[in-house]
mmCIF file of C-alpha atoms in Angstrom:
data_model
loop_
_atom_site.group_PDB
_atom_site.id
_atom_site.type_symbol
_atom_site.label_atom_id
_atom_site.label_comp_id
_atom_site.label_asym_id
_atom_site.label_seq_id
_atom_site.Cartn_x
_atom_site.Cartn_y
_atom_site.Cartn_z
ATOM 1 C CA MET A 1 -35.851 177.169 35.929
ATOM 2 C CA ALA A 2 -35.666 175.438 39.311
ATOM 3 C CA ASN A 3 -33.272 175.417 42.235
ATOM 4 C CA ILE A 4 -32.776 171.711 42.951
ATOM 5 C CA LEU A 5 -31.351 170.079 46.090
ATOM 6 C CA LEU A 6 -29.921 166.604 45.374
ATOM 7 C CA ILE A 7 -29.158 164.397 48.404
ATOM 8 C CA THR A 8 -27.089 161.273 47.746
ATOM 9 C CA ASP A 9 -24.483 159.005 49.304
ATOM 10 C CA TYR A 10 -22.878 158.626 45.868
ATOM 11 C CA TYR A 11 -21.088 161.449 44.080
ATOM 12 C CA PRO A 12 -17.569 162.001 42.683
ATOM 13 C CA PRO A 13 -14.870 161.285 43.669
ATOM 14 C CA ARG A 14 -16.646 158.144 44.918
ATOM 15 C CA LYS A 15 -16.775 155.627 42.039
ATOM 16 C CA SER A 16 -19.814 153.461 41.368
ATOM 17 C CA ILE A 17 -22.723 153.043 38.971
ATOM 18 C CA ALA A 18 -24.809 155.013 41.482
ATOM 19 C CA THR A 19 -22.296 157.862 41.229
ATOM 20 C CA ASN A 20 -22.620 157.845 37.438
ATOM 21 C CA ARG A 21 -26.394 158.240 37.759
ATOM 22 C CA MET A 22 -26.110 161.136 40.204
ATOM 23 C CA LYS A 23 -23.455 162.902 38.145
ATOM 24 C CA ALA A 24 -25.679 162.578 35.071
ATOM 25 C CA PHE A 25 -28.581 164.140 36.988
ATOM 26 C CA GLU A 26 -26.371 167.086 37.950
ATOM 27 C CA LYS A 27 -24.722 167.436 34.540
ATOM 28 C CA TYR A 28 -27.813 167.418 32.349
ATOM 29 C CA LEU A 29 -30.213 169.199 34.711
ATOM 30 C CA SER A 30 -27.603 171.978 34.903
ATOM 31 C CA GLN A 31 -27.380 172.074 31.106
ATOM 32 C CA MET A 32 -31.175 172.328 30.992
ATOM 33 C CA GLY A 33 -31.001 175.511 33.060
ATOM 34 C CA HIS A 34 -31.539 174.303 36.624
ATOM 35 C CA LYS A 35 -29.296 175.362 39.514
ATOM 36 C CA MET A 36 -28.042 172.375 41.500
ATOM 37 C CA PHE A 37 -27.137 172.040 45.175
ATOM 38 C CA ILE A 38 -25.619 168.668 46.141
ATOM 39 C CA ILE A 39 -25.333 167.165 49.645
ATOM 40 C CA THR A 40 -23.157 164.055 49.642
ATOM 41 C CA LEU A 41 -20.745 161.978 51.701
ATOM 42 C CA GLY A 42 -17.165 163.152 52.035
ATOM 43 C CA ASP A 43 -14.010 162.389 53.998
ATOM 44 C CA LYS A 44 -14.350 165.803 55.611
ATOM 45 C CA ASP A 45 -16.802 168.700 55.652
ATOM 46 C CA SER A 46 -16.232 170.999 52.690
ATOM 47 C CA CYS A 47 -18.049 173.071 50.090
ATOM 48 C CA ILE A 48 -17.048 173.250 46.424
ATOM 49 C CA VAL A 49 -18.528 175.394 43.661
ATOM 50 C CA ASP A 50 -18.327 173.765 40.227
ATOM 51 C CA GLY A 51 -19.814 176.059 37.586
ATOM 52 C CA THR A 52 -23.401 176.715 38.646
ATOM 53 C CA THR A 53 -23.416 173.703 41.002
ATOM 54 C CA THR A 54 -22.596 173.884 44.711
ATOM 55 C CA ILE A 55 -21.453 170.627 46.327
ATOM 56 C CA TYR A 56 -21.535 170.135 50.099
ATOM 57 C CA TYR A 57 -19.384 167.208 51.255
ATOM 58 C CA CYS A 58 -20.424 166.011 54.718
ATOM 59 C CA GLN A 59 -18.476 163.611 56.906
ATOM 60 C CA ASP A 60 -20.278 160.662 58.479
ATOM 61 C CA ASP A 61 -19.202 160.768 62.130
ATOM 62 C CA ASP A 62 -20.537 157.323 63.067
ATOM 63 C CA VAL A 63 -17.683 155.164 64.357
ATOM 64 C CA ILE A 64 -19.112 151.852 63.130
ATOM 65 C CA LYS A 65 -19.207 151.673 59.328
ATOM 66 C CA ARG A 66 -19.167 149.291 56.377
ATOM 67 C CA PHE A 67 -15.837 148.262 54.849
ATOM 68 C CA ASP A 68 -14.943 149.052 51.256
ATOM 69 C CA THR A 69 -14.723 145.726 49.387
ATOM 70 C CA ASN A 70 -13.949 147.335 46.010
ATOM 71 C CA ILE A 71 -10.242 146.841 46.624
ATOM 72 C CA LYS A 72 -7.971 144.128 45.233
ATOM 73 C CA GLU A 73 -6.669 142.323 48.324
ATOM 74 C CA SER A 74 -6.036 138.891 49.815
ATOM 75 C CA ALA A 75 -8.887 136.380 49.853
ATOM 76 C CA TRP A 76 -9.097 136.111 53.638
ATOM 77 C CA LYS A 77 -9.244 139.895 54.112
ATOM 78 C CA HIS A 78 -11.915 140.225 51.420
ATOM 79 C CA TYR A 79 -14.051 137.481 52.985
ATOM 80 C CA LEU A 80 -13.721 138.981 56.483
ATOM 81 C CA LYS A 81 -14.829 142.369 55.169
ATOM 82 C CA CYS A 82 -17.805 140.775 53.408
ATOM 83 C CA VAL A 83 -18.811 138.962 56.602
ATOM 84 C CA TRP A 84 -18.604 142.207 58.585
ATOM 85 C CA ASN A 85 -20.653 144.080 55.978
ATOM 86 C CA ILE A 86 -23.377 141.424 56.179
ATOM 87 C CA VAL A 87 -23.405 141.707 59.975
ATOM 88 C CA PHE A 88 -23.427 145.506 59.698
ATOM 89 C CA SER A 89 -26.337 145.501 57.236
ATOM 90 C CA ASN A 90 -28.377 143.385 59.615
ATOM 91 C CA MET A 91 -27.666 145.649 62.601
ATOM 92 C CA TYR A 92 -27.755 149.204 61.240
ATOM 93 C CA LEU A 93 -30.356 150.554 58.824
ATOM 94 C CA TYR A 94 -28.651 153.903 58.365
ATOM 95 C CA SER A 95 -26.240 156.334 59.986
ATOM 96 C CA THR A 96 -28.047 158.709 62.353
ATOM 97 C CA SER A 97 -25.006 160.995 62.194
ATOM 98 C CA TRP A 98 -25.291 161.202 58.400
ATOM 99 C CA VAL A 99 -29.023 161.969 58.568
ATOM 100 C CA LYS A 100 -28.460 164.715 61.154
ATOM 101 C CA HIS A 101 -25.694 166.202 59.015
ATOM 102 C CA ILE A 102 -27.876 166.191 55.880
ATOM 103 C CA VAL A 103 -30.723 167.972 57.640
ATOM 104 C CA GLY A 104 -28.398 170.581 59.145
ATOM 105 C CA VAL A 105 -26.762 171.436 55.817
ATOM 106 C CA ALA A 106 -30.132 171.379 54.036
ATOM 107 C CA ASN A 107 -31.500 173.924 56.519
ATOM 108 C CA GLU A 108 -28.588 176.217 55.717
ATOM 109 C CA ILE A 109 -29.121 175.827 51.960
ATOM 110 C CA VAL A 110 -32.888 176.406 52.120
ATOM 111 C CA GLN A 111 -32.522 179.485 54.314
ATOM 112 C CA ASN A 112 -30.108 181.084 51.840
ATOM 113 C CA ASN A 113 -31.677 179.899 48.581
ATOM 114 C CA HIS A 114 -35.194 179.357 47.291
ATOM 115 C CA ILE A 115 -35.232 175.572 46.802
ATOM 116 C CA ASP A 116 -38.013 174.391 44.494
ATOM 117 C CA VAL A 117 -37.287 170.666 44.263
ATOM 118 C CA MET A 118 -35.493 168.107 46.428
ATOM 119 C CA ILE A 119 -34.284 164.787 44.996
ATOM 120 C CA THR A 120 -33.210 162.063 47.434
ATOM 121 C CA SER A 121 -31.522 158.989 46.006
ATOM 122 C CA TYR A 122 -31.674 155.506 47.552
ATOM 123 C CA PRO A 123 -29.495 153.769 48.671
ATOM 124 C CA THR A 124 -29.025 154.415 51.504
ATOM 125 C CA ILE A 125 -32.319 154.651 53.308
ATOM 126 C CA GLY A 126 -30.842 157.434 55.428
ATOM 127 C CA THR A 127 -31.298 159.848 52.513
ATOM 128 C CA MET A 128 -35.038 159.091 52.546
ATOM 129 C CA VAL A 129 -35.266 159.579 56.316
ATOM 130 C CA ALA A 130 -33.495 162.926 55.960
ATOM 131 C CA GLY A 131 -35.718 163.836 53.013
ATOM 132 C CA GLU A 132 -38.858 163.272 55.068
ATOM 133 C CA LYS A 133 -37.559 165.517 57.859
ATOM 134 C CA ILE A 134 -36.799 168.271 55.337
ATOM 135 C CA LYS A 135 -40.196 167.875 53.631
ATOM 136 C CA VAL A 136 -42.026 168.162 56.969
ATOM 137 C CA LYS A 137 -40.176 171.397 57.776
ATOM 138 C CA TYR A 138 -40.468 172.834 54.248
ATOM 139 C CA PRO A 139 -43.718 171.401 52.793
ATOM 140 C CA ASN A 140 -43.658 173.684 49.737
ATOM 141 C CA ILE A 141 -40.513 171.987 48.413
ATOM 142 C CA LYS A 142 -41.435 169.329 45.852
ATOM 143 C CA TRP A 143 -39.837 166.005 46.798
ATOM 144 C CA ILE A 144 -38.747 163.399 44.245
ATOM 145 C CA MET A 145 -37.620 160.020 45.634
ATOM 146 C CA ASP A 146 -35.126 158.369 43.272
ATOM 147 C CA MET A 147 -35.251 154.631 44.015
ATOM 148 C CA ARG A 148 -32.180 153.386 42.158
ATOM 149 C CA ASP A 149 -32.419 149.986 43.862
ATOM 150 C CA ALA A 150 -35.214 147.823 45.217
ATOM 151 C CA VAL A 151 -35.707 148.213 48.975
ATOM 152 C CA TRP A 152 -36.937 144.592 49.002
ATOM 153 C CA SER A 153 -33.760 143.271 47.349
ATOM 154 C CA PRO A 154 -32.518 140.050 49.004
ATOM 155 C CA GLY A 155 -29.295 140.365 50.971
ATOM 156 C CA SER A 156 -30.541 141.543 54.341
ATOM 157 C CA SER A 157 -32.362 139.587 57.031
ATOM 158 C CA GLU A 158 -36.146 139.440 56.980
ATOM 159 C CA ARG A 159 -36.212 141.691 60.050
ATOM 160 C CA VAL A 160 -34.129 144.372 58.330
ATOM 161 C CA GLN A 161 -36.132 144.131 55.101
ATOM 162 C CA ASP A 162 -39.363 144.577 57.067
ATOM 163 C CA LYS A 163 -37.976 147.700 58.746
ATOM 164 C CA MET A 164 -36.739 149.097 55.421
ATOM 165 C CA LEU A 165 -40.134 148.516 53.809
ATOM 166 C CA CYS A 166 -41.874 150.090 56.799
ATOM 167 C CA ILE A 167 -39.777 153.262 56.450
ATOM 168 C CA THR A 168 -40.265 153.358 52.676
ATOM 169 C CA ASN A 169 -44.031 152.908 52.988
ATOM 170 C CA ALA A 170 -44.195 155.829 55.397
ATOM 171 C CA VAL A 171 -42.018 158.308 53.506
ATOM 172 C CA ALA A 172 -43.365 157.399 50.043
ATOM 173 C CA LYS A 173 -46.737 158.842 51.019
ATOM 174 C CA ARG A 174 -45.147 162.256 51.690
ATOM 175 C CA CYS A 175 -43.206 162.639 48.445
ATOM 176 C CA ASP A 176 -44.491 164.244 45.253
ATOM 177 C CA ALA A 177 -42.895 161.815 42.784
ATOM 178 C CA ILE A 178 -41.085 158.484 42.703
ATOM 179 C CA LEU A 179 -38.472 157.408 40.162
ATOM 180 C CA ALA A 180 -37.550 153.762 39.588
ATOM 181 C CA VAL A 181 -35.091 152.107 37.224
ATOM 182 C CA SER A 182 -37.571 149.624 35.729
ATOM 183 C CA GLN A 183 -41.318 149.130 35.318
ATOM 184 C CA PRO A 184 -41.531 146.129 37.711
ATOM 185 C CA HIS A 185 -39.837 148.204 40.422
ATOM 186 C CA LEU A 186 -42.104 151.185 39.752
ATOM 187 C CA GLU A 187 -45.216 149.025 40.039
ATOM 188 C CA LYS A 188 -44.139 147.910 43.523
ATOM 189 C CA TYR A 189 -43.295 151.426 44.645
ATOM 190 C CA SER A 190 -46.629 152.689 43.293
ATOM 191 C CA LYS A 191 -48.416 150.566 45.897
ATOM 192 C CA MET A 192 -46.591 152.489 48.649
ATOM 193 C CA ALA A 193 -47.301 155.947 47.216
ATOM 194 C CA SER A 194 -50.303 158.218 47.612
ATOM 195 C CA SER A 195 -52.885 158.547 44.851
ATOM 196 C CA THR A 196 -51.416 161.905 43.784
ATOM 197 C CA THR A 197 -47.768 160.796 43.586
ATOM 198 C CA LYS A 198 -46.222 161.066 40.116
ATOM 199 C CA LEU A 199 -44.469 157.900 38.932
ATOM 200 C CA LEU A 200 -41.723 157.633 36.310
ATOM 201 C CA VAL A 201 -39.145 155.116 35.090
ATOM 202 C CA ILE A 202 -35.691 156.652 34.655
ATOM 203 C CA THR A 203 -33.341 153.835 33.727
ATOM 204 C CA ASN A 204 -29.612 154.015 34.115
ATOM 205 C CA GLY A 205 -27.704 154.667 30.919
ATOM 206 C CA TYR A 206 -24.383 155.403 29.270
ATOM 207 C CA ASP A 207 -22.788 158.833 29.108
ATOM 208 C CA PHE A 208 -20.179 158.769 26.369
ATOM 209 C CA ASP A 209 -20.031 159.250 22.626
ATOM 210 C CA VAL A 210 -20.860 156.015 20.840
ATOM 211 C CA PRO A 211 -17.510 154.656 19.623
ATOM 212 C CA VAL A 212 -16.889 154.006 15.949
ATOM 213 C CA ILE A 213 -16.518 150.254 15.481
ATOM 214 C CA ASN A 214 -14.281 149.106 12.634
ATOM 215 C CA ARG A 215 -16.290 146.152 11.347
ATOM 216 C CA ALA A 216 -13.597 145.211 8.837
ATOM 217 C CA SER A 217 -10.986 144.439 11.491
ATOM 218 C CA ARG A 218 -11.106 141.325 13.640
ATOM 219 C CA ASN A 219 -8.907 140.197 16.488
ATOM 220 C CA GLY A 220 -7.105 136.880 16.182
ATOM 221 C CA MET A 221 -8.954 135.642 19.260
ATOM 222 C CA PHE A 222 -12.652 135.620 20.051
ATOM 223 C CA ASN A 223 -12.638 137.830 23.137
ATOM 224 C CA ILE A 224 -15.449 137.725 25.685
ATOM 225 C CA ALA A 225 -15.358 140.219 28.558
ATOM 226 C CA PHE A 226 -17.073 140.669 31.899
ATOM 227 C CA THR A 227 -16.586 144.052 33.547
ATOM 228 C CA GLY A 228 -17.012 144.628 37.277
ATOM 229 C CA ASN A 229 -17.345 142.395 40.312
ATOM 230 C CA PHE A 230 -18.485 138.841 40.832
ATOM 231 C CA TYR A 231 -20.096 138.244 44.224
ATOM 232 C CA GLY A 232 -22.488 135.741 45.780
ATOM 233 C CA ALA A 233 -24.843 134.234 43.224
ATOM 234 C CA LEU A 234 -23.503 136.643 40.600
ATOM 235 C CA SER A 235 -20.837 134.178 39.562
ATOM 236 C CA PRO A 236 -19.235 132.780 36.382
ATOM 237 C CA HIS A 237 -19.746 129.230 37.696
ATOM 238 C CA TYR A 238 -22.174 128.037 35.003
ATOM 239 C CA PHE A 239 -20.388 130.000 32.287
ATOM 240 C CA PHE A 240 -17.130 128.242 33.197
ATOM 241 C CA ILE A 241 -18.812 124.829 32.916
ATOM 242 C CA ALA A 242 -20.192 125.737 29.483
ATOM 243 C CA LEU A 243 -16.826 127.080 28.304
ATOM 244 C CA SER A 244 -15.088 123.969 29.620
ATOM 245 C CA ASN A 245 -17.520 121.792 27.646
ATOM 246 C CA LEU A 246 -16.837 123.700 24.421
ATOM 247 C CA VAL A 247 -13.077 123.464 24.896
ATOM 248 C CA ARG A 248 -13.240 119.757 25.754
ATOM 249 C CA LYS A 249 -15.313 119.065 22.619
ATOM 250 C CA ARG A 250 -12.748 121.068 20.595
ATOM 251 C CA LYS A 251 -15.530 123.268 19.227
ATOM 252 C CA ILE A 252 -13.667 126.432 20.276
ATOM 253 C CA GLU A 253 -9.959 126.971 20.803
ATOM 254 C CA ASP A 254 -9.273 130.564 19.712
ATOM 255 C CA ILE A 255 -11.134 132.163 22.613
ATOM 256 C CA ARG A 256 -10.280 134.275 25.661
ATOM 257 C CA PHE A 257 -12.484 135.288 28.588
ATOM 258 C CA LYS A 258 -11.317 138.587 30.073
ATOM 259 C CA VAL A 259 -12.480 139.594 33.561
ATOM 260 C CA ILE A 260 -11.901 143.316 34.093
ATOM 261 C CA GLY A 261 -12.006 145.046 37.464
ATOM 262 C CA ASN A 262 -13.164 142.128 39.620
ATOM 263 C CA HIS A 263 -12.093 142.440 43.268
ATOM 264 C CA SER A 264 -13.325 139.079 44.547
ATOM 265 C CA VAL A 265 -11.461 135.780 44.368
ATOM 266 C CA LEU A 266 -12.041 134.021 41.036
ATOM 267 C CA SER A 267 -11.954 130.225 41.040
ATOM 268 C CA VAL A 268 -11.159 129.081 37.492
ATOM 269 C CA PRO A 269 -11.332 125.352 36.610
ATOM 270 C CA GLY A 270 -7.927 123.967 35.720
ATOM 271 C CA ASP A 271 -8.861 122.850 32.208
ATOM 272 C CA ILE A 272 -9.701 126.407 31.097
ATOM 273 C CA LYS A 273 -7.149 128.439 33.064
ATOM 274 C CA LEU A 274 -5.270 129.221 29.859
ATOM 275 C CA PHE A 275 -8.425 130.729 28.375
ATOM 276 C CA VAL A 276 -9.188 133.104 31.266
ATOM 277 C CA GLU A 277 -7.398 136.414 31.864
ATOM 278 C CA GLU A 278 -7.882 138.836 34.765
ATOM 279 C CA TYR A 279 -7.309 142.581 34.412
ATOM 280 C CA ASP A 280 -7.159 145.254 37.091
ATOM 281 C CA TYR A 281 -9.745 148.003 37.370
ATOM 282 C CA MET A 282 -9.692 150.426 34.439
ATOM 283 C CA GLU A 283 -10.812 154.038 34.543
ATOM 284 C CA TYR A 284 -14.283 154.311 33.024
ATOM 285 C CA SER A 285 -13.269 156.052 29.795
ATOM 286 C CA ASN A 286 -10.356 153.652 29.301
ATOM 287 C CA LEU A 287 -12.641 150.664 29.875
ATOM 288 C CA ILE A 288 -15.126 151.849 27.251
ATOM 289 C CA GLU A 289 -12.339 152.395 24.716
ATOM 290 C CA TYR A 290 -10.735 149.029 25.509
ATOM 291 C CA CYS A 291 -13.996 147.127 25.076
ATOM 292 C CA ALA A 292 -14.830 148.944 21.837
ATOM 293 C CA ASP A 293 -11.405 148.144 20.366
ATOM 294 C CA ASN A 294 -10.666 144.673 21.739
ATOM 295 C CA ILE A 295 -13.798 142.808 22.821
ATOM 296 C CA ASP A 296 -16.121 140.796 20.596
ATOM 297 C CA LEU A 297 -18.775 139.793 23.132
ATOM 298 C CA LEU A 298 -19.729 141.589 26.365
ATOM 299 C CA MET A 299 -21.082 139.326 29.104
ATOM 300 C CA LEU A 300 -23.816 140.168 31.583
ATOM 301 C CA VAL A 301 -24.895 137.937 34.503
ATOM 302 C CA ILE A 302 -28.153 138.229 36.457
ATOM 303 C CA PRO A 303 -28.909 135.173 38.612
ATOM 304 C CA ARG A 304 -32.491 133.951 38.800
ATOM 305 C CA VAL A 305 -32.496 134.516 42.598
ATOM 306 C CA ARG A 306 -32.372 138.304 42.130
ATOM 307 C CA GLU A 307 -35.609 140.286 42.323
ATOM 308 C CA ARG A 308 -37.506 141.069 39.130
ATOM 309 C CA GLY A 309 -36.824 144.303 37.284
ATOM 310 C CA ILE A 310 -33.012 144.166 37.412
ATOM 311 C CA TYR A 311 -31.039 145.514 34.451
ATOM 312 C CA THR A 312 -27.649 146.112 36.164
ATOM 313 C CA GLY A 313 -25.838 149.295 35.194
ATOM 314 C CA LYS A 314 -23.306 147.633 32.909
ATOM 315 C CA ILE A 315 -25.960 146.613 30.365
ATOM 316 C CA PHE A 316 -26.313 150.272 29.385
ATOM 317 C CA ASP A 317 -22.565 150.699 28.952
ATOM 318 C CA TYR A 318 -22.670 147.626 26.725
ATOM 319 C CA ILE A 319 -25.567 149.147 24.754
ATOM 320 C CA GLY A 320 -23.544 152.346 24.345
ATOM 321 C CA ILE A 321 -20.443 150.492 23.154
ATOM 322 C CA GLY A 322 -22.567 148.671 20.591
ATOM 323 C CA LYS A 323 -20.739 145.331 20.615
ATOM 324 C CA PRO A 324 -22.775 142.088 20.860
ATOM 325 C CA ILE A 325 -24.013 141.139 24.331
ATOM 326 C CA LEU A 326 -24.101 137.712 25.973
ATOM 327 C CA GLY A 327 -26.923 137.989 28.495
ATOM 328 C CA LEU A 328 -26.977 135.221 31.098
ATOM 329 C CA VAL A 329 -30.237 136.525 32.484
ATOM 330 C CA PRO A 330 -33.836 135.476 33.245
ATOM 331 C CA LYS A 331 -35.575 135.237 29.880
ATOM 332 C CA ASP A 332 -38.821 136.649 31.256
ATOM 333 C CA ASP A 333 -37.389 139.860 32.720
ATOM 334 C CA VAL A 334 -36.364 143.353 31.650
ATOM 335 C CA ALA A 335 -32.686 142.725 30.796
ATOM 336 C CA ALA A 336 -33.576 139.994 28.291
ATOM 337 C CA GLU A 337 -36.261 142.248 26.816
ATOM 338 C CA LEU A 338 -33.780 145.102 26.338
ATOM 339 C CA ILE A 339 -31.149 142.845 24.749
ATOM 340 C CA SER A 340 -33.819 141.546 22.352
ATOM 341 C CA GLN A 341 -34.869 145.106 21.481
ATOM 342 C CA ALA A 342 -31.243 146.071 20.847
ATOM 343 C CA GLY A 343 -31.036 143.211 18.361
ATOM 344 C CA ASN A 344 -27.373 142.345 18.898
ATOM 345 C CA GLY A 345 -27.427 139.837 21.721
ATOM 346 C CA TYR A 346 -27.471 136.194 22.733
ATOM 347 C CA ILE A 347 -29.615 135.209 25.715
ATOM 348 C CA ALA A 348 -29.395 132.205 28.030
ATOM 349 C CA GLU A 349 -30.589 131.525 31.551
ATOM 350 C CA ASN A 350 -27.606 131.907 33.883
ATOM 351 C CA GLU A 351 -28.339 128.552 35.545
ATOM 352 C CA ASN A 352 -28.754 126.581 32.290
ATOM 353 C CA VAL A 353 -25.374 125.262 31.108
ATOM 354 C CA ASP A 354 -26.743 123.865 27.828
ATOM 355 C CA GLU A 355 -28.262 127.225 26.880
ATOM 356 C CA ILE A 356 -25.054 129.065 27.773
ATOM 357 C CA GLU A 357 -22.970 126.641 25.734
ATOM 358 C CA GLU A 358 -25.287 127.090 22.752
ATOM 359 C CA ALA A 359 -25.245 130.898 23.064
ATOM 360 C CA ILE A 360 -21.443 131.089 23.276
ATOM 361 C CA TYR A 361 -21.062 128.838 20.254
ATOM 362 C CA LYS A 362 -23.641 130.792 18.218
ATOM 363 C CA ALA A 363 -21.850 134.070 19.009
ATOM 364 C CA TYR A 364 -18.505 132.480 18.176
ATOM 365 C CA MET A 365 -19.704 131.167 14.792
ATOM 366 C CA ASP A 366 -21.267 134.538 13.918
ATOM 367 C CA TRP A 367 -17.907 136.155 14.696
ATOM 368 C CA LYS A 368 -16.040 133.482 12.725
ATOM 369 C CA ASN A 369 -18.298 133.962 9.703
ATOM 370 C CA ASN A 370 -18.266 137.777 9.846
ATOM 371 C CA ASN A 371 -21.993 137.709 10.585
ATOM 372 C CA VAL A 372 -21.930 139.824 13.755
ATOM 373 C CA PRO A 373 -25.378 141.273 14.619
ATOM 374 C CA GLN A 374 -25.658 145.071 14.565
ATOM 375 C CA ILE A 375 -27.305 147.108 17.310
ATOM 376 C CA ASN A 376 -30.575 148.963 16.743
ATOM 377 C CA LYS A 377 -29.426 152.597 16.703
ATOM 378 C CA ASP A 378 -32.778 153.947 17.930
ATOM 379 C CA VAL A 379 -32.640 151.707 21.000
ATOM 380 C CA GLN A 380 -29.011 152.687 21.559
ATOM 381 C CA GLU A 381 -29.868 156.407 21.488
ATOM 382 C CA THR A 382 -32.778 155.968 23.930
ATOM 383 C CA TYR A 383 -30.467 154.890 26.745
ATOM 384 C CA HIS A 384 -28.039 157.779 26.617
ATOM 385 C CA ARG A 385 -28.093 159.535 30.005
ATOM 386 C CA ARG A 386 -29.051 162.802 28.308
ATOM 387 C CA ILE A 387 -32.304 161.294 27.018
ATOM 388 C CA GLN A 388 -33.199 159.742 30.373
ATOM 389 C CA VAL A 389 -32.516 162.962 32.319
ATOM 390 C CA ALA A 390 -34.660 164.881 29.810
ATOM 391 C CA LYS A 391 -37.569 162.754 31.069
ATOM 392 C CA LEU A 392 -36.710 163.839 34.621
ATOM 393 C CA ASP A 393 -36.653 167.475 33.490
ATOM 394 C CA GLY A 394 -40.161 167.005 32.112
ATOM 395 C CA LEU A 395 -41.331 165.579 35.443
ATOM 396 C CA ILE A 396 -39.801 168.493 37.377
ATOM 397 C CA ASN A 397 -41.641 170.999 35.194
ATOM 398 C CA GLU A 398 -44.864 169.018 35.602
ATOM 399 C CA ILE A 399 -44.810 168.902 39.418
ATOM 400 C CA LEU A 400 -43.789 172.559 39.690
ATOM 401 C CA ASN A 401 -46.707 173.588 37.484
ATOM 402 C CA SER A 402 -49.236 171.376 39.277
ATOM 403 C CA LYS A 403 -51.384 172.762 42.064
#
């Protein structure tokens, strides 16, 4: 089996969907017999051995940094942080200190261990820059670029996007394989790669035992939940209009919309304030259990302005939970396709109030009539992290055995 160096900004104790992906890589590749070495961001320089995995936490010494907006705080402070982060993103592509630190620690690891494979995970682009430097120095190491996000994603200025794409185009030609989270993303990255680069879709997924749902029990209220943050165009604006219409028409009264773990300011129309409840962040395992036991419909929002090929990480948690999904998503993209394959969802364009209103009411009436759609178990199993990482294991074996 292989000695694998994984370079990522996201790893426990840092909490994010990106962290969940990286932890799954480490967990299941280790179970499959590989020895893992992790280089990741930390508050201070330290080295921890966890089973067969060695984790190197490296401090980023750059003085100017992004603010953490995943904190419940006053509206003005949150907005100021968001403004600064936008300014920061348009000024700094990556931390040169972080890149230098990665390369230094990687040199130490390679000199003391025979590293077969290096995986760098984007974001940030600094991991790719560091990966290229390591690949140039150690060309026999097989390099897999894990592109968890789209480099061309809107949110940065055109100047910054051009620079990011320029870097990606350059480094993609040096790597041995590229991973992407969806087929549309992979097709774009394939145009940057060399003719010999291996290409593979590794979606995100869920990493918990599928909960047992008691179909006989039903809550007194029809509970819809959104988990995570609203920000920018990812907003409940159109959903609120649709819900307000249903309440005004007296088509639905026994309903609650629960927003769990949102750190931005939520503006709820006055006529539906009584129907909307906000909950603080829940630990991941507690959130899964809560949704399985208390929620009837799990809501997903992907605005049309986002790039193609977006699933969002929470869709896979929803698939794992197995409760019906309300997908306010582009009907011609991957999230809608997955919800359709799962067979237990209701789909509406996020910007179409009439469609949203119809979808909510259809889900409500199915719940009312005990006609709740059941998830396709084969589709559900496919998106367990274990299954997705097994595909990565196959790729690792393939590139190590290729000439």
